[in-house]
mmCIF file of C-alpha atoms and ligand atoms in Angstrom:
data_model
loop_
_atom_site.group_PDB
_atom_site.id
_atom_site.type_symbol
_atom_site.label_atom_id
_atom_site.label_comp_id
_atom_site.label_asym_id
_atom_site.label_seq_id
_atom_site.Cartn_x
_atom_site.Cartn_y
_atom_site.Cartn_z
ATOM 1 C CA MET Z 1 -41.618 81.490 214.081
ATOM 2 C CA HIS Z 2 -42.080 79.998 210.625
ATOM 3 C CA CYS Z 3 -43.059 82.714 208.182
ATOM 4 C CA ASN Z 4 -46.258 80.882 207.121
ATOM 5 C CA GLU Z 5 -47.444 80.871 210.712
ATOM 6 C CA LEU Z 6 -47.720 84.694 210.566
ATOM 7 C CA PHE Z 7 -50.219 84.412 207.748
ATOM 8 C CA GLU Z 8 -52.008 81.275 208.873
ATOM 9 C CA ARG Z 9 -52.931 82.683 212.266
ATOM 10 C CA GLN Z 10 -54.834 85.584 210.711
ATOM 11 C CA LEU Z 11 -56.519 83.332 208.166
ATOM 12 C CA ARG Z 12 -57.636 81.019 210.994
ATOM 13 C CA GLN Z 13 -59.151 84.004 212.764
ATOM 14 C CA LEU Z 14 -61.181 84.838 209.643
ATOM 15 C CA HIS Z 15 -62.488 81.251 209.532
ATOM 16 C CA ASP Z 16 -63.305 81.278 213.269
ATOM 17 C CA ASP Z 17 -65.290 84.498 212.906
ATOM 18 C CA GLY Z 18 -67.192 83.186 209.880
ATOM 19 C CA ASN Z 19 -65.692 86.000 207.776
ATOM 20 C CA TYR Z 20 -63.452 83.928 205.477
ATOM 21 C CA ARG Z 21 -64.395 84.725 201.871
ATOM 22 C CA VAL Z 22 -64.981 81.823 199.495
ATOM 23 C CA PHE Z 23 -64.497 82.842 195.879
ATOM 24 C CA ARG Z 24 -67.072 80.753 194.002
ATOM 25 C CA ASN Z 25 -65.907 79.426 190.658
ATOM 26 C CA ILE Z 26 -68.755 79.913 188.185
ATOM 27 C CA GLU Z 27 -69.025 80.040 184.404
ATOM 28 C CA ARG Z 28 -71.475 82.675 183.219
ATOM 29 C CA LYS Z 29 -73.450 81.598 180.188
ATOM 30 C CA ALA Z 30 -73.888 84.235 177.489
ATOM 31 C CA GLY Z 31 -77.469 84.102 176.263
ATOM 32 C CA ALA Z 32 -78.702 82.443 179.454
ATOM 33 C CA PHE Z 33 -78.034 85.068 182.150
ATOM 34 C CA PRO Z 34 -78.661 84.803 185.137
ATOM 35 C CA THR Z 35 -77.841 81.088 184.748
ATOM 36 C CA ALA Z 36 -74.248 79.967 185.289
ATOM 37 C CA LYS Z 37 -72.420 76.680 185.566
ATOM 38 C CA LEU Z 38 -71.046 75.945 189.024
ATOM 39 C CA HIS Z 39 -67.545 74.481 189.162
ATOM 40 C CA HIS Z 40 -67.715 72.598 192.442
ATOM 41 C CA LYS Z 41 -67.795 68.944 193.421
ATOM 42 C CA GLU Z 42 -71.095 69.353 195.293
ATOM 43 C CA GLY Z 43 -74.378 70.869 194.236
ATOM 44 C CA PRO Z 44 -76.187 71.329 190.954
ATOM 45 C CA ASP Z 45 -74.385 72.002 187.664
ATOM 46 C CA ASP Z 46 -76.486 75.033 186.815
ATOM 47 C CA ILE Z 47 -77.257 77.769 189.272
ATOM 48 C CA THR Z 48 -79.158 81.073 189.217
ATOM 49 C CA VAL Z 49 -76.963 84.036 190.048
ATOM 50 C CA TRP Z 50 -78.766 86.363 192.461
ATOM 51 C CA CYS Z 51 -75.913 88.639 193.481
ATOM 52 C CA SER Z 52 -74.490 89.905 190.208
ATOM 53 C CA ASN Z 53 -73.764 93.578 189.624
ATOM 54 C CA ASP Z 54 -74.365 93.014 185.916
ATOM 55 C CA TYR Z 55 -77.631 94.588 186.998
ATOM 56 C CA LEU Z 56 -79.370 94.651 183.616
ATOM 57 C CA GLY Z 57 -77.745 91.667 181.914
ATOM 58 C CA MET Z 58 -75.842 94.003 179.551
ATOM 59 C CA GLY Z 59 -72.854 91.638 179.735
ATOM 60 C CA GLN Z 60 -74.636 89.499 177.158
ATOM 61 C CA ASN Z 61 -76.458 92.204 175.194
ATOM 62 C CA PRO Z 62 -76.055 91.450 171.450
ATOM 63 C CA LYS Z 63 -75.028 95.047 170.666
ATOM 64 C CA THR Z 64 -72.344 95.007 173.368
ATOM 65 C CA LEU Z 65 -70.997 91.657 172.175
ATOM 66 C CA ALA Z 66 -71.023 92.670 168.496
ATOM 67 C CA ALA Z 67 -69.123 95.897 169.219
ATOM 68 C CA MET Z 68 -66.532 94.001 171.252
ATOM 69 C CA LYS Z 69 -66.065 91.313 168.592
ATOM 70 C CA ALA Z 70 -65.677 93.914 165.817
ATOM 71 C CA ALA Z 71 -63.097 95.942 167.782
ATOM 72 C CA LEU Z 72 -61.224 92.769 168.730
ATOM 73 C CA GLU Z 73 -60.943 91.774 165.069
ATOM 74 C CA GLU Z 74 -59.959 95.299 164.087
ATOM 75 C CA CYS Z 75 -57.439 96.215 166.807
ATOM 76 C CA GLY Z 76 -56.354 92.909 168.377
ATOM 77 C CA ALA Z 77 -56.393 92.027 172.051
ATOM 78 C CA GLY Z 78 -54.665 94.663 174.158
ATOM 79 C CA ALA Z 79 -54.206 98.441 173.968
ATOM 80 C CA GLY Z 80 -50.462 97.997 173.548
ATOM 81 C CA GLY Z 81 -49.375 100.659 176.005
ATOM 82 C CA THR Z 82 -50.232 103.188 178.643
ATOM 83 C CA ARG Z 83 -52.565 105.965 177.536
ATOM 84 C CA ASN Z 84 -49.548 108.251 177.157
ATOM 85 C CA ILE Z 85 -47.269 105.865 175.295
ATOM 86 C CA SER Z 86 -49.121 104.444 172.262
ATOM 87 C CA GLY Z 87 -52.099 103.068 174.271
ATOM 88 C CA THR Z 88 -54.725 105.723 173.452
ATOM 89 C CA ASN Z 89 -56.995 104.203 170.853
ATOM 90 C CA LYS Z 90 -59.884 105.803 168.972
ATOM 91 C CA TYR Z 91 -62.251 103.611 171.036
ATOM 92 C CA HIS Z 92 -61.042 105.193 174.292
ATOM 93 C CA VAL Z 93 -61.481 108.687 172.902
ATOM 94 C CA ASP Z 94 -64.967 107.883 171.547
ATOM 95 C CA LEU Z 95 -65.982 106.378 174.872
ATOM 96 C CA GLU Z 96 -64.794 109.444 176.783
ATOM 97 C CA LYS Z 97 -66.939 111.633 174.513
ATOM 98 C CA GLU Z 98 -69.903 109.351 175.110
ATOM 99 C CA LEU Z 99 -69.433 109.561 178.893
ATOM 100 C CA ALA Z 100 -69.114 113.361 178.860
ATOM 101 C CA ASP Z 101 -72.377 113.478 176.905
ATOM 102 C CA LEU Z 102 -74.064 111.008 179.280
ATOM 103 C CA HIS Z 103 -73.414 113.271 182.255
ATOM 104 C CA GLN Z 104 -73.634 116.527 180.276
ATOM 105 C CA LYS Z 105 -70.094 117.488 181.283
ATOM 106 C CA GLU Z 106 -67.291 119.036 179.250
ATOM 107 C CA ASP Z 107 -64.987 116.044 179.426
ATOM 108 C CA ALA Z 108 -64.443 112.532 180.793
ATOM 109 C CA LEU Z 109 -61.469 110.407 181.729
ATOM 110 C CA LEU Z 110 -61.331 106.631 181.551
ATOM 111 C CA PHE Z 111 -59.616 104.346 184.091
ATOM 112 C CA THR Z 112 -59.115 100.594 184.274
ATOM 113 C CA SER Z 113 -61.824 100.223 186.947
ATOM 114 C CA GLY Z 114 -64.180 102.200 189.138
ATOM 115 C CA TYR Z 115 -61.880 101.427 192.063
ATOM 116 C CA VAL Z 116 -58.918 102.978 190.265
ATOM 117 C CA SER Z 117 -60.934 106.012 189.146
ATOM 118 C CA ASN Z 118 -61.918 106.814 192.759
ATOM 119 C CA TRP Z 119 -58.475 106.106 194.133
ATOM 120 C CA ALA Z 120 -56.645 108.064 191.452
ATOM 121 C CA ALA Z 121 -58.982 111.045 191.141
ATOM 122 C CA LEU Z 122 -59.523 111.628 194.869
ATOM 123 C CA SER Z 123 -55.880 111.137 195.808
ATOM 124 C CA THR Z 124 -54.679 113.439 193.017
ATOM 125 C CA ILE Z 125 -57.161 116.237 193.635
ATOM 126 C CA ALA Z 126 -56.877 116.210 197.428
ATOM 127 C CA SER Z 127 -53.081 115.958 197.462
ATOM 128 C CA ARG Z 128 -52.394 118.650 194.881
ATOM 129 C CA ILE Z 129 -54.698 121.357 196.158
ATOM 130 C CA ASP Z 130 -52.987 123.135 199.032
ATOM 131 C CA ASN Z 131 -54.810 122.762 202.361
ATOM 132 C CA CYS Z 132 -57.692 120.844 200.785
ATOM 133 C CA ILE Z 133 -60.058 119.318 203.363
ATOM 134 C CA VAL Z 134 -62.128 116.331 202.255
ATOM 135 C CA PHE Z 135 -65.555 115.692 203.798
ATOM 136 C CA SER Z 136 -66.289 112.017 203.373
ATOM 137 C CA ASP Z 137 -69.535 110.140 204.118
ATOM 138 C CA GLU Z 138 -68.820 107.424 206.705
ATOM 139 C CA LYS Z 139 -70.211 104.722 204.409
ATOM 140 C CA ASN Z 140 -68.117 105.638 201.368
ATOM 141 C CA HIS Z 141 -66.618 102.783 199.380
ATOM 142 C CA ALA Z 142 -63.128 101.447 200.179
ATOM 143 C CA SER Z 143 -61.740 102.930 196.923
ATOM 144 C CA MET Z 144 -62.780 106.444 197.984
ATOM 145 C CA ILE Z 145 -61.402 105.983 201.488
ATOM 146 C CA GLU Z 146 -58.092 104.675 200.124
ATOM 147 C CA GLY Z 147 -57.827 107.574 197.673
ATOM 148 C CA ILE Z 148 -58.525 110.149 200.373
ATOM 149 C CA ARG Z 149 -56.046 108.550 202.799
ATOM 150 C CA HIS Z 150 -53.381 108.265 200.134
ATOM 151 C CA SER Z 151 -53.680 111.992 199.387
ATOM 152 C CA ARG Z 152 -52.549 112.742 202.973
ATOM 153 C CA ALA Z 153 -54.943 115.679 202.932
ATOM 154 C CA ASN Z 154 -56.933 116.435 206.065
ATOM 155 C CA TYR Z 155 -60.283 114.721 206.046
ATOM 156 C CA VAL Z 156 -63.441 114.853 208.100
ATOM 157 C CA ILE Z 157 -65.876 111.946 208.197
ATOM 158 C CA PHE Z 158 -69.535 112.942 208.431
ATOM 159 C CA LYS Z 159 -72.348 110.679 209.619
ATOM 160 C CA HIS Z 160 -73.943 108.694 206.849
ATOM 161 C CA ASN Z 161 -76.430 110.785 204.863
ATOM 162 C CA ASP Z 162 -76.643 113.241 207.784
ATOM 163 C CA LEU Z 163 -77.006 116.788 206.458
ATOM 164 C CA GLU Z 164 -76.909 118.411 209.857
ATOM 165 C CA ASP Z 165 -73.663 116.691 210.769
ATOM 166 C CA LEU Z 166 -72.162 117.671 207.411
ATOM 167 C CA ARG Z 167 -73.268 121.286 207.880
ATOM 168 C CA ASN Z 168 -71.758 121.459 211.384
ATOM 169 C CA LYS Z 169 -68.508 119.975 210.168
ATOM 170 C CA LEU Z 170 -68.288 122.315 207.168
ATOM 171 C CA ALA Z 171 -68.981 125.282 209.447
ATOM 172 C CA ASP Z 172 -66.205 124.168 211.809
ATOM 173 C CA VAL Z 173 -63.306 124.567 209.375
ATOM 174 C CA ASP Z 174 -61.441 127.629 208.135
ATOM 175 C CA PRO Z 175 -63.615 129.167 205.368
ATOM 176 C CA ASN Z 176 -60.483 129.900 203.326
ATOM 177 C CA HIS Z 177 -59.497 126.243 202.969
ATOM 178 C CA PRO Z 178 -60.517 124.521 199.716
ATOM 179 C CA LYS Z 179 -63.096 121.825 200.428
ATOM 180 C CA LEU Z 180 -64.310 118.695 198.668
ATOM 181 C CA ILE Z 181 -67.413 116.714 199.689
ATOM 182 C CA ALA Z 182 -67.119 113.056 198.618
ATOM 183 C CA PHE Z 183 -70.222 110.866 198.665
ATOM 184 C CA GLU Z 184 -72.177 108.222 196.741
ATOM 185 C CA SER Z 185 -75.643 108.296 195.207
ATOM 186 C CA VAL Z 186 -76.781 104.682 195.805
ATOM 187 C CA TYR Z 187 -75.029 102.986 198.722
ATOM 188 C CA SER Z 188 -74.588 99.437 197.562
ATOM 189 C CA MET Z 189 -75.023 97.453 200.770
ATOM 190 C CA ASP Z 190 -78.153 99.138 202.214
ATOM 191 C CA GLY Z 191 -79.426 100.388 198.842
ATOM 192 C CA ASP Z 192 -80.254 103.811 200.298
ATOM 193 C CA ILE Z 193 -79.930 107.001 198.260
ATOM 194 C CA SER Z 194 -78.145 110.190 199.308
ATOM 195 C CA HIS Z 195 -79.522 113.744 199.428
ATOM 196 C CA ILE Z 196 -77.659 115.058 196.392
ATOM 197 C CA ARG Z 197 -79.603 118.319 196.088
ATOM 198 C CA GLU Z 198 -79.154 119.253 199.740
ATOM 199 C CA ILE Z 199 -75.474 118.314 199.699
ATOM 200 C CA CYS Z 200 -74.984 120.539 196.631
ATOM 201 C CA ASP Z 201 -76.797 123.355 198.494
ATOM 202 C CA LEU Z 202 -74.374 122.966 201.394
ATOM 203 C CA ALA Z 203 -71.462 122.882 198.946
ATOM 204 C CA ASP Z 204 -72.643 126.194 197.469
ATOM 205 C CA GLU Z 205 -73.098 127.733 200.885
ATOM 206 C CA PHE Z 206 -69.644 126.681 202.120
ATOM 207 C CA ASN Z 207 -67.879 127.050 198.776
ATOM 208 C CA ALA Z 208 -66.978 123.355 198.450
ATOM 209 C CA MET Z 209 -66.511 121.104 195.416
ATOM 210 C CA THR Z 210 -68.556 117.888 195.187
ATOM 211 C CA TYR Z 211 -67.417 114.387 194.157
ATOM 212 C CA LEU Z 212 -70.263 111.934 193.553
ATOM 213 C CA ASP Z 213 -69.769 108.177 193.073
ATOM 214 C CA GLU Z 214 -72.665 106.950 190.883
ATOM 215 C CA VAL Z 215 -71.228 103.437 190.464
ATOM 216 C CA HIS Z 216 -74.457 101.699 191.566
ATOM 217 C CA ALA Z 217 -76.703 104.107 189.653
ATOM 218 C CA VAL Z 218 -75.282 104.672 186.172
ATOM 219 C CA GLY Z 219 -77.276 102.851 183.516
ATOM 220 C CA LEU Z 220 -80.064 102.264 186.060
ATOM 221 C CA TYR Z 221 -81.580 105.660 186.894
ATOM 222 C CA GLY Z 222 -82.429 108.745 184.875
ATOM 223 C CA PRO Z 223 -84.065 108.871 181.451
ATOM 224 C CA ARG Z 224 -80.736 108.104 179.707
ATOM 225 C CA GLY Z 225 -79.111 106.077 182.483
ATOM 226 C CA GLY Z 226 -77.060 109.022 183.757
ATOM 227 C CA GLY Z 227 -77.736 108.022 187.387
ATOM 228 C CA ILE Z 228 -79.572 109.592 190.311
ATOM 229 C CA ALA Z 229 -78.148 113.054 189.539
ATOM 230 C CA GLU Z 230 -79.683 112.817 186.060
ATOM 231 C CA ARG Z 231 -82.994 111.502 187.457
ATOM 232 C CA ASP Z 232 -83.185 114.486 189.819
ATOM 233 C CA GLY Z 233 -81.916 117.088 187.327
ATOM 234 C CA LEU Z 234 -78.733 117.744 189.324
ATOM 235 C CA MET Z 235 -75.862 116.731 187.060
ATOM 236 C CA ASP Z 236 -74.782 120.332 186.463
ATOM 237 C CA ARG Z 237 -74.549 120.966 190.205
ATOM 238 C CA VAL Z 238 -72.029 118.203 190.928
ATOM 239 C CA THR Z 239 -68.364 119.082 190.283
ATOM 240 C CA ILE Z 240 -67.134 115.549 189.502
ATOM 241 C CA ILE Z 241 -69.300 112.505 188.722
ATOM 242 C CA GLU Z 242 -67.589 109.115 188.915
ATOM 243 C CA GLY Z 243 -68.931 105.842 187.554
ATOM 244 C CA THR Z 244 -68.147 102.297 186.469
ATOM 245 C CA LEU Z 245 -68.529 100.406 183.215
ATOM 246 C CA GLY Z 246 -68.393 97.084 185.062
ATOM 247 C CA LYS Z 247 -71.827 96.944 186.669
ATOM 248 C CA ALA Z 248 -75.009 98.057 184.835
ATOM 249 C CA TYR Z 249 -72.998 98.492 181.614
ATOM 250 C CA GLY Z 250 -71.836 94.891 181.895
ATOM 251 C CA VAL Z 251 -68.209 95.360 180.784
ATOM 252 C CA MET Z 252 -65.261 96.839 182.740
ATOM 253 C CA GLY Z 253 -63.562 100.139 183.502
ATOM 254 C CA GLY Z 254 -64.217 103.306 185.474
ATOM 255 C CA TYR Z 255 -64.355 107.019 184.775
ATOM 256 C CA ILE Z 256 -64.775 110.543 186.007
ATOM 257 C CA THR Z 257 -66.622 113.321 184.181
ATOM 258 C CA SER Z 258 -66.196 116.991 184.956
ATOM 259 C CA THR Z 259 -64.956 120.260 183.473
ATOM 260 C CA ARG Z 260 -62.264 120.150 180.807
ATOM 261 C CA VAL Z 261 -59.715 121.597 183.206
ATOM 262 C CA ILE Z 262 -60.394 119.136 186.073
ATOM 263 C CA CYS Z 263 -60.194 116.159 183.690
ATOM 264 C CA ASP Z 264 -56.996 117.560 182.214
ATOM 265 C CA PHE Z 265 -55.612 118.049 185.729
ATOM 266 C CA VAL Z 266 -56.316 114.441 186.750
ATOM 267 C CA ARG Z 267 -55.076 113.145 183.375
ATOM 268 C CA SER Z 268 -51.831 115.094 183.836
ATOM 269 C CA PHE Z 269 -51.069 114.268 187.475
ATOM 270 C CA ALA Z 270 -52.749 110.959 188.434
ATOM 271 C CA SER Z 271 -50.267 108.079 188.585
ATOM 272 C CA GLY Z 272 -53.211 105.635 188.482
ATOM 273 C CA PHE Z 273 -54.119 107.047 185.085
ATOM 274 C CA ILE Z 274 -50.650 107.585 183.611
ATOM 275 C CA PHE Z 275 -48.615 104.565 184.673
ATOM 276 C CA THR Z 276 -50.831 101.650 183.677
ATOM 277 C CA THR Z 277 -51.779 99.899 180.451
ATOM 278 C CA ALA Z 278 -54.945 101.302 178.889
ATOM 279 C CA LEU Z 279 -58.106 99.185 178.720
ATOM 280 C CA PRO Z 280 -58.283 96.903 175.667
ATOM 281 C CA PRO Z 281 -60.011 98.740 172.770
ATOM 282 C CA ALA Z 282 -62.633 95.970 172.589
ATOM 283 C CA ILE Z 283 -63.652 96.724 176.190
ATOM 284 C CA ALA Z 284 -64.021 100.415 175.383
ATOM 285 C CA ALA Z 285 -66.069 99.586 172.263
ATOM 286 C CA GLY Z 286 -68.377 97.250 174.233
ATOM 287 C CA ALA Z 287 -68.871 99.808 177.008
ATOM 288 C CA LYS Z 288 -69.754 102.509 174.503
ATOM 289 C CA ALA Z 289 -72.313 100.260 172.793
ATOM 290 C CA SER Z 290 -73.837 99.419 176.152
ATOM 291 C CA ILE Z 291 -74.081 103.090 177.208
ATOM 292 C CA MET Z 292 -75.625 104.047 173.857
ATOM 293 C CA HIS Z 293 -78.180 101.260 174.173
ATOM 294 C CA LEU Z 294 -79.207 102.282 177.690
ATOM 295 C CA LYS Z 295 -79.392 105.955 176.707
ATOM 296 C CA ALA Z 296 -82.131 105.060 174.257
ATOM 297 C CA SER Z 297 -83.889 102.123 175.919
ATOM 298 C CA ASN Z 298 -85.911 102.233 179.145
ATOM 299 C CA LEU Z 299 -87.112 98.654 178.796
ATOM 300 C CA GLU Z 300 -84.330 97.098 180.916
ATOM 301 C CA ARG Z 301 -84.806 99.688 183.673
ATOM 302 C CA GLU Z 302 -88.585 99.176 183.715
ATOM 303 C CA MET Z 303 -88.298 95.386 183.769
ATOM 304 C CA GLN Z 304 -85.752 95.542 186.556
ATOM 305 C CA ARG Z 305 -88.033 97.732 188.698
ATOM 306 C CA ASP Z 306 -90.825 95.247 188.088
ATOM 307 C CA ARG Z 307 -88.660 92.303 189.205
ATOM 308 C CA VAL Z 308 -87.483 94.167 192.312
ATOM 309 C CA ALA Z 309 -91.129 94.841 193.295
ATOM 310 C CA GLN Z 310 -92.018 91.180 192.622
ATOM 311 C CA LEU Z 311 -89.192 89.908 194.819
ATOM 312 C CA ARG Z 312 -90.055 92.298 197.644
ATOM 313 C CA ALA Z 313 -93.729 91.196 197.502
ATOM 314 C CA ALA Z 314 -92.733 87.500 197.513
ATOM 315 C CA LEU Z 315 -90.511 88.059 200.574
ATOM 316 C CA ASP Z 316 -93.244 90.028 202.366
ATOM 317 C CA LYS Z 317 -95.744 87.222 201.729
ATOM 318 C CA ARG Z 318 -93.435 84.815 203.555
ATOM 319 C CA GLY Z 319 -92.324 87.218 206.297
ATOM 320 C CA ILE Z 320 -88.667 87.287 205.202
ATOM 321 C CA PRO Z 321 -87.161 90.507 206.604
ATOM 322 C CA HIS Z 322 -85.595 92.787 204.004
ATOM 323 C CA LEU Z 323 -84.314 96.310 204.262
ATOM 324 C CA LEU Z 324 -86.638 98.857 202.678
ATOM 325 C CA ASN Z 325 -85.022 101.336 200.333
ATOM 326 C CA GLU Z 326 -85.799 103.201 197.098
ATOM 327 C CA SER Z 327 -83.281 101.315 194.977
ATOM 328 C CA HIS Z 328 -82.860 98.039 193.089
ATOM 329 C CA ILE Z 329 -80.890 96.381 195.906
ATOM 330 C CA VAL Z 330 -82.730 93.943 198.177
ATOM 331 C CA PRO Z 331 -80.771 93.185 201.384
ATOM 332 C CA VAL Z 332 -82.207 90.266 203.377
ATOM 333 C CA MET Z 333 -81.019 90.754 206.932
ATOM 334 C CA VAL Z 334 -79.553 87.785 208.844
ATOM 335 C CA GLY Z 335 -77.505 89.501 211.550
ATOM 336 C CA ASP Z 336 -74.946 86.759 212.152
ATOM 337 C CA ALA Z 337 -71.824 85.966 210.088
ATOM 338 C CA LYS Z 338 -71.881 82.176 210.505
ATOM 339 C CA LYS Z 339 -75.611 81.860 209.804
ATOM 340 C CA CYS Z 340 -75.238 84.100 206.784
ATOM 341 C CA LYS Z 341 -72.490 81.899 205.365
ATOM 342 C CA TYR Z 342 -74.464 78.737 206.206
ATOM 343 C CA LEU Z 343 -77.602 80.044 204.445
ATOM 344 C CA SER Z 344 -75.562 80.995 201.396
ATOM 345 C CA ASP Z 345 -73.971 77.502 201.225
ATOM 346 C CA ILE Z 346 -77.319 75.682 201.541
ATOM 347 C CA LEU Z 347 -78.997 77.985 199.028
ATOM 348 C CA LEU Z 348 -76.257 77.202 196.534
ATOM 349 C CA HIS Z 349 -75.861 73.484 197.040
ATOM 350 C CA GLN Z 350 -79.464 72.472 197.720
ATOM 351 C CA TYR Z 351 -81.491 75.053 195.824
ATOM 352 C CA GLY Z 352 -79.159 76.232 193.029
ATOM 353 C CA VAL Z 353 -79.485 79.822 194.266
ATOM 354 C CA TYR Z 354 -76.211 81.730 194.317
ATOM 355 C CA VAL Z 355 -75.934 84.678 196.702
ATOM 356 C CA GLN Z 356 -72.710 85.624 198.484
ATOM 357 C CA PRO Z 357 -72.918 86.259 202.235
ATOM 358 C CA ILE Z 358 -72.086 89.878 203.055
ATOM 359 C CA ASN Z 359 -70.187 89.935 206.323
ATOM 360 C CA TYR Z 360 -67.765 92.169 208.244
ATOM 361 C CA PRO Z 361 -65.830 94.288 207.244
ATOM 362 C CA THR Z 362 -68.075 95.008 204.243
ATOM 363 C CA VAL Z 363 -70.944 95.625 206.685
ATOM 364 C CA ALA Z 364 -70.985 96.179 210.464
ATOM 365 C CA VAL Z 365 -71.037 93.142 212.789
ATOM 366 C CA GLY Z 366 -74.662 92.247 213.573
ATOM 367 C CA THR Z 367 -75.934 93.498 210.195
ATOM 368 C CA GLU Z 368 -74.733 90.524 208.102
ATOM 369 C CA ARG Z 369 -76.991 89.944 205.138
ATOM 370 C CA LEU Z 370 -77.732 88.274 201.831
ATOM 371 C CA ARG Z 371 -77.807 90.957 199.122
ATOM 372 C CA PHE Z 372 -80.093 90.172 196.185
ATOM 373 C CA THR Z 373 -79.979 92.056 192.894
ATOM 374 C CA PRO Z 374 -82.996 91.159 190.727
ATOM 375 C CA SER Z 375 -82.388 91.784 187.028
ATOM 376 C CA PRO Z 376 -84.770 92.075 184.077
ATOM 377 C CA LEU Z 377 -83.783 88.500 183.220
ATOM 378 C CA HIS Z 378 -84.862 86.808 186.470
ATOM 379 C CA SER Z 379 -88.192 85.107 185.776
ATOM 380 C CA SER Z 380 -91.241 84.918 188.050
ATOM 381 C CA THR Z 381 -90.369 81.239 188.579
ATOM 382 C CA ASP Z 382 -86.844 82.227 189.706
ATOM 383 C CA ILE Z 383 -88.361 84.693 192.166
ATOM 384 C CA GLU Z 384 -90.874 82.205 193.640
ATOM 385 C CA HIS Z 385 -88.171 79.529 193.906
ATOM 386 C CA LEU Z 386 -85.881 81.910 195.776
ATOM 387 C CA ALA Z 387 -88.609 83.113 198.159
ATOM 388 C CA ASP Z 388 -89.735 79.508 198.893
ATOM 389 C CA ALA Z 389 -86.142 78.436 199.526
ATOM 390 C CA LEU Z 390 -85.602 81.307 201.950
ATOM 391 C CA SER Z 391 -88.872 80.524 203.704
ATOM 392 C CA GLU Z 392 -87.869 76.869 204.227
ATOM 393 C CA LEU Z 393 -84.467 77.894 205.549
ATOM 394 C CA TRP Z 394 -85.958 80.514 207.840
ATOM 395 C CA ALA Z 395 -88.062 77.749 209.423
ATOM 396 C CA GLN Z 396 -85.123 75.312 209.649
ATOM 397 C CA CYS Z 397 -82.802 77.848 211.255
ATOM 398 C CA ALA Z 398 -85.502 79.330 213.521
ATOM 399 C CA LEU Z 399 -84.793 82.824 212.208
ATOM 400 C CA SER Z 400 -87.275 85.526 213.100
ATOM 401 C CA ARG Z 401 -89.790 86.644 210.491
ATOM 402 C CA ALA Z 402 -90.890 90.168 209.718
ATOM 403 C CA VAL Z 403 -94.265 91.090 211.161
ATOM 404 C CA ALA Z 404 -96.638 92.178 208.391
HETATM 405 N N1 PLP H 501 -67.548 102.602 194.081
HETATM 406 C C1 PLP H 501 -68.459 101.846 194.709
HETATM 407 C C2 PLP H 501 -69.492 102.528 195.542
HETATM 408 C C3 PLP H 501 -68.446 100.445 194.573
HETATM 409 O O1 PLP H 501 -69.345 99.700 195.221
HETATM 410 C C4 PLP H 501 -67.458 99.847 193.753
HETATM 411 C C5 PLP H 501 -67.404 98.365 193.550
HETATM 412 O O2 PLP H 501 -68.134 97.588 194.013
HETATM 413 C C6 PLP H 501 -66.522 100.676 193.131
HETATM 414 C C7 PLP H 501 -66.595 102.035 193.307
HETATM 415 C C8 PLP H 501 -65.467 100.094 192.258
HETATM 416 O O3 PLP H 501 -65.953 99.917 190.962
HETATM 417 P P1 PLP H 501 -65.314 98.781 190.040
HETATM 418 O O4 PLP H 501 -65.979 97.496 190.423
HETATM 419 O O5 PLP H 501 -65.578 99.232 188.649
HETATM 420 O O6 PLP H 501 -63.841 98.756 190.359
#
């Protein structure tokens, strides 16, 4: 068999199932977010991005851009090395201090992405603690799952957000084994929020550590943008808080914050921290400026909440079914991979609305959806245009409407 045939067969299967991912080529326009130029032979030149994780438009915030430009001029393009070998720059150290302060922890550790921070921290902790058992929510992100698997530690998957199942599973294991409960605060596909307080109570009762991914919450919740744990006054109860600088902070990078000794432990043993080039100083400078801005300003968070409520009301008015949750994520349920992809294509090419279809394996078969993320910078006109477009397509495709 020709070697290409091995690959082509599996790619064909993805196409046949409607799960082949198309990576849209867009050009974001600083100063005009959420508008972007579409690089494609069909469709309008300018589109409105409705699925960005630059949740607050901080990727074009003047303070973020100014800090990045200044650091670029000062330090040049790259970090010039791994963190251990000449790559630690004052901007990384300053950013780590800023992150420790954000989460009111002793220390923080920076990684090249949120994915790497989860993978590196979870795999290092779980592999290096003898007999560690990891309790992992069944809907945890791929980066957490990969980190846990890579550690080769024993792990137990508990039902999503199910405290009783977690309790039973904690009670089932040898009380002398070290335990780590790994979970998220805002689950990005359904937009639901976990029971942090109750999970911390269980952790206390069963003597477990907690690892909380706040990737879809940092910058967005809490009086200083410290996430759901800050909003609910629980930051001191979580052992390790993990976050990203690539979503609400609009830049790039990931981190953990915890005690000095846990950060030192991960810094000293994690290959994903040690053996890779450090983030460019300009990235670290931009992320710090963005965090500082969102520590002091509630305006973006308030405007975003307002836009989310507006979009939900516009969808309700037209009977477009969307998943209710407490967060900023608005999943419009389609329930079929091919229809989801079709709707996304028509929205883009005929209406200038860009939203990626979310299909298997990101979500379960039968729960395919369009995931909208309203930002402070989407206007009322953008919202009405989107809701009207969806309403027309719902009629065309004979999709069922929500009953008011
Ligand atoms: N954790 C969760 C829950 C995520 O959804 C993502 C990315 O989407 C990540 C971690 C990875 O973060 P990053 O995009 O910074 O690599």
